[in-house]
Coordinates of C-alpha atoms in Angstrom, one line a residue:
X4 CA -57.3 23.4 12.5
X5 CA -58.6 21.1 9.9
X6 CA -60.7 24.0 8.5
X7 CA -57.6 26.1 8.3
X8 CA -55.7 23.4 6.6
X9 CA -58.6 22.9 4.1
X10 CA -58.7 26.8 3.4
X11 CA -54.9 26.8 2.7
X12 CA -55.5 24.3 0.0
X13 CA -58.7 25.8 -1.3
X14 CA -59.5 28.1 -4.2
X15 CA -59.3 31.3 -2.3
X16 CA -55.8 30.7 -1.1
X17 CA -54.7 29.8 -4.5
X18 CA -56.1 32.9 -6.0
X19 CA -54.5 35.0 -3.3
X20 CA -51.2 33.3 -3.9
X21 CA -51.6 34.0 -7.7
X22 CA -52.4 37.7 -7.0
X23 CA -49.2 38.0 -4.8
X24 CA -47.1 36.3 -7.5
X25 CA -48.4 38.6 -10.1
X26 CA -47.8 41.7 -8.0
X27 CA -44.2 40.7 -7.4
X28 CA -43.6 39.8 -11.0
X29 CA -45.1 43.2 -12.0
X30 CA -42.8 44.9 -9.5
X31 CA -39.7 43.1 -11.0
X32 CA -40.6 44.2 -14.5
X33 CA -41.7 47.8 -13.4
X34 CA -38.2 49.3 -13.9
X35 CA -38.0 48.2 -17.5
X36 CA -40.0 51.2 -18.7
X37 CA -37.7 53.6 -17.0
X38 CA -34.6 51.8 -18.3
X39 CA -36.0 51.7 -21.8
X40 CA -36.8 55.5 -21.7
X41 CA -33.3 56.3 -20.4
X42 CA -31.6 54.2 -23.2
X43 CA -33.8 55.9 -25.9
X44 CA -32.7 59.5 -24.8
X45 CA -29.8 61.5 -26.1
X46 CA -27.9 64.2 -24.2
X47 CA -30.2 67.0 -25.4
X48 CA -33.3 65.1 -24.3
X49 CA -31.8 64.3 -20.9
X50 CA -30.5 67.8 -20.3
X51 CA -32.8 70.0 -22.4
X52 CA -31.9 73.6 -22.7
X53 CA -34.9 75.1 -20.8
X54 CA -33.0 77.1 -18.3
X55 CA -34.1 80.6 -17.4
X56 CA -33.1 83.1 -20.2
X57 CA -30.5 85.8 -19.4
X58 CA -31.9 89.4 -18.8
X59 CA -32.0 91.8 -21.5
X60 CA -32.9 95.5 -21.7
X61 CA -36.1 94.5 -23.7
X62 CA -37.6 92.5 -20.8
X63 CA -41.1 93.9 -20.5
X64 CA -43.3 94.5 -17.4
X65 CA -46.2 92.7 -18.8
X66 CA -48.5 90.3 -16.8
X67 CA -46.6 87.3 -17.9
X68 CA -43.3 88.8 -17.2
X69 CA -44.4 89.6 -13.6
X70 CA -45.0 85.8 -12.9
X71 CA -42.3 84.6 -10.6
X72 CA -44.2 82.0 -8.7
X73 CA -45.3 78.5 -10.0
X74 CA -47.7 76.4 -8.0
X75 CA -47.2 72.9 -9.3
X76 CA -49.7 70.0 -8.4
X77 CA -48.8 66.2 -8.6
X78 CA -51.8 64.0 -8.1
X79 CA -51.8 60.6 -6.4
X80 CA -51.8 57.1 -7.4
X81 CA -55.4 57.1 -8.8
X82 CA -54.2 59.3 -11.7
X83 CA -53.8 58.0 -15.1
X84 CA -53.0 60.9 -17.4
X85 CA -51.6 64.4 -17.2
X86 CA -55.1 66.0 -17.9
X87 CA -57.3 64.0 -15.5
X88 CA -57.1 66.0 -12.3
X89 CA -60.4 65.8 -10.4
X90 CA -62.5 68.9 -10.3
X91 CA -61.7 69.2 -6.6
X92 CA -58.0 69.1 -7.2
X93 CA -58.0 71.6 -10.1
X94 CA -60.2 74.0 -7.9
X95 CA -57.7 73.7 -5.2
X96 CA -54.5 74.4 -7.1
X97 CA -56.1 77.3 -9.1
X98 CA -57.5 78.9 -6.0
X99 CA -54.0 78.8 -4.4
X100 CA -52.5 80.4 -7.5
X101 CA -55.3 82.9 -8.3
X102 CA -55.1 84.5 -4.8
X103 CA -51.5 85.5 -5.6
X104 CA -51.2 87.7 -8.6
X105 CA -47.5 86.8 -9.2
X106 CA -48.3 83.0 -9.2
X107 CA -49.5 80.6 -12.0
X108 CA -50.8 77.1 -11.7
X109 CA -49.2 74.1 -13.4
X110 CA -51.5 71.0 -13.3
X111 CA -50.7 69.1 -16.4
X112 CA -48.1 66.6 -15.0
X113 CA -48.5 62.8 -14.8
X114 CA -46.0 61.9 -12.0
X115 CA -46.1 58.2 -12.7
X116 CA -44.3 58.4 -16.0
X117 CA -40.8 59.8 -16.5
X118 CA -41.9 61.0 -20.0
X119 CA -45.2 62.5 -18.8
X120 CA -47.0 60.0 -20.9
X121 CA -50.4 59.0 -19.6
X122 CA -51.7 55.5 -19.6
X123 CA -54.2 56.3 -22.2
X124 CA -51.8 58.0 -24.5
X125 CA -49.7 56.5 -27.2
X126 CA -49.0 53.2 -25.5
X127 CA -49.4 49.6 -26.8
X128 CA -51.9 48.8 -24.1
X129 CA -53.5 52.3 -24.2
X130 CA -57.0 50.7 -25.1
X131 CA -56.8 48.4 -22.1
X132 CA -55.8 51.2 -19.7
X133 CA -58.6 53.3 -21.1
X134 CA -61.1 50.6 -20.4
X135 CA -59.7 50.2 -16.8
X136 CA -59.7 53.9 -16.1
X137 CA -63.4 54.0 -16.8
X138 CA -64.1 51.0 -14.7
X139 CA -64.9 50.7 -11.0
X140 CA -63.7 48.4 -8.1
X141 CA -61.1 45.7 -8.9
X142 CA -60.3 46.7 -12.4
X143 CA -59.5 50.3 -11.4
X144 CA -57.3 48.9 -8.7
X145 CA -54.7 47.9 -11.3
X146 CA -54.0 51.6 -12.0
X147 CA -53.2 52.1 -8.4
X148 CA -51.0 49.1 -8.3
X149 CA -49.1 50.1 -11.4
X150 CA -48.5 53.6 -10.0
X151 CA -47.5 52.3 -6.6
X152 CA -44.6 50.5 -8.2
X153 CA -43.6 53.9 -9.9
X154 CA -43.4 55.3 -6.3
X155 CA -41.0 52.5 -5.5
X156 CA -38.9 53.3 -8.5
X157 CA -38.7 57.0 -7.6
X158 CA -37.6 56.1 -4.0
X159 CA -35.1 53.5 -5.3
X160 CA -31.4 54.4 -5.1
X161 CA -30.7 52.6 -8.4
X162 CA -33.5 53.7 -10.6
X163 CA -34.7 56.8 -8.8
X164 CA -32.0 59.2 -10.2
X165 CA -33.1 58.4 -13.8
X166 CA -36.8 58.5 -13.1
X167 CA -36.7 61.6 -11.0
X168 CA -34.6 63.5 -13.6
X169 CA -37.2 62.8 -16.1
X170 CA -40.0 64.2 -13.9
X171 CA -37.9 67.3 -13.2
X172 CA -37.4 67.9 -16.9
X173 CA -41.3 67.6 -17.3
X174 CA -41.9 70.0 -14.4
X175 CA -39.6 72.7 -15.9
X176 CA -41.2 72.1 -19.4
X177 CA -44.6 72.6 -18.1
X178 CA -43.6 75.6 -16.0
X179 CA -42.4 77.3 -19.1
X180 CA -45.5 76.3 -21.0
X181 CA -47.7 77.9 -18.3
X182 CA -45.7 81.1 -18.2
X183 CA -42.3 81.7 -19.9
X184 CA -39.5 81.4 -17.4
X185 CA -38.2 85.0 -16.3
X186 CA -34.5 86.0 -16.5
X187 CA -32.1 83.8 -14.6
X188 CA -31.2 86.7 -12.3
X189 CA -34.7 86.7 -11.0
X190 CA -35.3 84.0 -8.3
X191 CA -38.4 82.0 -8.7
X192 CA -40.8 80.8 -6.1
X193 CA -41.5 77.0 -6.8
X194 CA -44.2 75.4 -4.7
X195 CA -44.6 71.6 -5.4
X196 CA -48.0 70.5 -4.0
X197 CA -48.9 66.9 -4.0
X198 CA -51.1 64.2 -2.6
X199 CA -50.7 60.5 -1.9
X200 CA -47.8 58.9 -3.9
X201 CA -47.3 62.2 -5.8
X202 CA -45.4 63.5 -2.8
X203 CA -42.6 61.0 -3.3
X204 CA -42.1 61.9 -6.8
X205 CA -42.2 65.8 -6.0
X206 CA -39.5 65.1 -3.5
X207 CA -37.5 63.1 -5.9
X208 CA -37.5 65.7 -8.6
X209 CA -36.4 68.5 -6.2
X210 CA -32.7 68.1 -6.5
X211 CA -32.8 68.1 -10.1
X212 CA -34.9 71.1 -10.2
X213 CA -32.4 72.9 -8.2
X214 CA -29.8 72.3 -10.8
X215 CA -32.0 73.6 -13.6
X216 CA -33.5 76.8 -12.2
X217 CA -32.8 79.6 -9.8
X218 CA -35.5 79.0 -7.3
X219 CA -36.7 78.7 -3.7
X220 CA -38.3 75.3 -3.8
X221 CA -40.9 74.2 -1.1
X222 CA -42.9 70.9 -1.0
X223 CA -46.4 70.6 0.4
X224 CA -47.5 67.0 0.9
X225 CA -51.2 66.6 1.4
X226 CA -51.7 63.3 3.2
X227 CA -48.6 62.2 1.1
X228 CA -46.5 59.0 1.2
X229 CA -42.9 59.4 0.8
X230 CA -39.4 58.1 1.8
X231 CA -36.9 60.1 3.7
X232 CA -34.1 60.0 1.2
X233 CA -34.8 62.3 -1.6
X234 CA -35.4 66.0 -1.7
X235 CA -34.9 67.0 1.9
X236 CA -31.4 68.2 1.7
X237 CA -32.2 70.4 -1.2
X238 CA -35.7 71.7 -0.5
X239 CA -36.0 75.0 1.3
X240 CA -39.0 73.5 3.2
X241 CA -41.1 70.4 3.3
X242 CA -44.6 70.7 4.9
X243 CA -46.5 67.4 5.4
X244 CA -50.2 68.3 6.0
X245 CA -52.3 65.5 7.5
X246 CA -55.9 64.9 8.6
X247 CA -56.6 63.2 11.8
X248 CA -58.8 60.7 10.0
X249 CA -56.3 60.0 7.2
X250 CA -54.4 56.8 7.9
X251 CA -52.8 56.5 4.4
X252 CA -50.2 59.1 5.3
X253 CA -48.8 57.0 8.1
X254 CA -47.7 54.3 5.4
X255 CA -44.5 56.1 4.5
X256 CA -43.3 56.4 8.1
X257 CA -43.8 52.7 8.5
X258 CA -42.4 51.3 5.2
X259 CA -39.4 53.5 4.6
X260 CA -36.6 53.1 7.2
X261 CA -35.2 56.5 6.3
X262 CA -38.3 57.9 8.0
X263 CA -37.6 56.0 11.3
X264 CA -36.4 58.2 14.2
X265 CA -33.2 56.1 14.8
X266 CA -32.1 56.8 11.2
X267 CA -30.5 59.9 12.7
X268 CA -28.4 60.6 9.5
X269 CA -31.1 60.3 7.0
X270 CA -31.9 63.4 4.9
X271 CA -35.5 63.3 6.5
X272 CA -34.2 63.4 10.0
X273 CA -31.7 66.2 9.4
X274 CA -34.4 68.3 7.8
X275 CA -36.6 67.7 10.8
X276 CA -34.0 68.7 13.2
X277 CA -33.2 71.8 11.3
X278 CA -36.7 72.9 11.1
X279 CA -37.0 72.5 7.3
X280 CA -39.5 69.6 7.7
X281 CA -42.8 70.2 9.4
X282 CA -45.9 67.9 10.0
X283 CA -49.0 70.1 10.4
X284 CA -52.4 68.8 11.3
X285 CA -55.0 70.2 9.1
X286 CA -58.3 69.1 10.9
X287 CA -60.5 66.0 10.7
X288 CA -59.6 65.3 7.1
X289 CA -59.9 61.8 5.5
X290 CA -57.5 60.8 2.7
X291 CA -60.0 61.7 -0.1
X292 CA -63.7 62.0 -0.8
X293 CA -66.1 64.6 0.6
X294 CA -64.1 64.8 3.7
X295 CA -60.7 64.8 2.0
X296 CA -58.3 67.6 1.7
X297 CA -60.3 69.0 -1.3
X298 CA -63.8 67.9 -0.1
X299 CA -66.9 70.1 -0.1
X300 CA -68.5 68.6 3.1
X301 CA -68.7 70.9 6.0
X302 CA -67.4 70.6 9.6
X303 CA -69.6 71.3 12.5
X304 CA -68.8 75.0 12.4
X305 CA -69.7 75.2 8.8
X306 CA -66.3 75.3 7.3
X307 CA -65.7 73.1 4.3
X308 CA -62.8 70.6 4.3
X309 CA -61.3 72.4 1.3
X310 CA -61.3 75.8 3.2
X311 CA -59.6 74.0 6.1
X312 CA -56.8 73.0 3.8
X313 CA -56.5 76.4 2.2
X314 CA -56.3 78.1 5.5
X315 CA -53.3 76.0 6.5
X316 CA -51.6 76.5 3.1
X317 CA -52.1 80.2 3.3
X318 CA -50.3 80.5 6.6
X319 CA -47.2 78.7 5.5
X320 CA -44.2 81.0 5.3
X321 CA -43.4 80.2 1.6
X322 CA -45.1 82.9 -0.4
X323 CA -42.3 85.4 -0.5
X324 CA -39.0 84.6 -2.0
X325 CA -36.1 84.7 0.7
X326 CA -32.5 83.8 0.4
X327 CA -31.7 80.6 1.9
X328 CA -29.3 80.8 4.8

């Protein structure tokens, strides 16, 4: 008992207490960036005119004009910039899009900034974040902590509507940059794919996307962490893919009460009862690495972990546009 008492008064405990204090203060200040961004916007910035154009007789049948499917990828909490997808992530999203001639990949979105501004962009502390992004271990953990608080903002009922609207604006802008949006009478097939905390941000953006574009919207979570409040009422389908060796994806079902079974009126549980939410096992995937959802390691039968994921994604009933009942 004396040893425990001595430890509680020792250096280790003091450092632990300081770390927890900094973490909580960081969380308290985290919404300031979103609030400042919101206050700096005008009506045109908040609701930019990037809607689908009206159909005209001059609409061509060129390759770009035939695009009506957008495969959009939102990375996880280890991301620090819109252009820093890992090679594995980029290979995955491009393979999904390339196998469907009417689809285009959208992979330049940083889901942990409502303005799509990377940590190493034009920020006051950009040099610090740049140094951290190239570091290993404890230093890089700061990026994860910073982005975890953005997940909390996206899920928050006070700040979430502002944050998620900004993300939705970015998604539509990057869709249009990847391939000009077709006429508004043409219904789009929008597939939001995400991993880790990017899944919460993807779901948060769904309701605002529905207001902006004429689209069938499906969300694919790859070991994602998300609440049960946002996006489930508006999405045509939410598919949570999980590996048997991935424990990270269980965090959302623990920390978010809206995911609990007895929260019967939550959007998550309504979607689950209506069949618009499905949890699908992908295989022995871990959360990341060579045995992650995009990994190149092979299973006992010689199939790569990436192929296991692609096989499940290919079987999802989302690749043709259907009218929602």
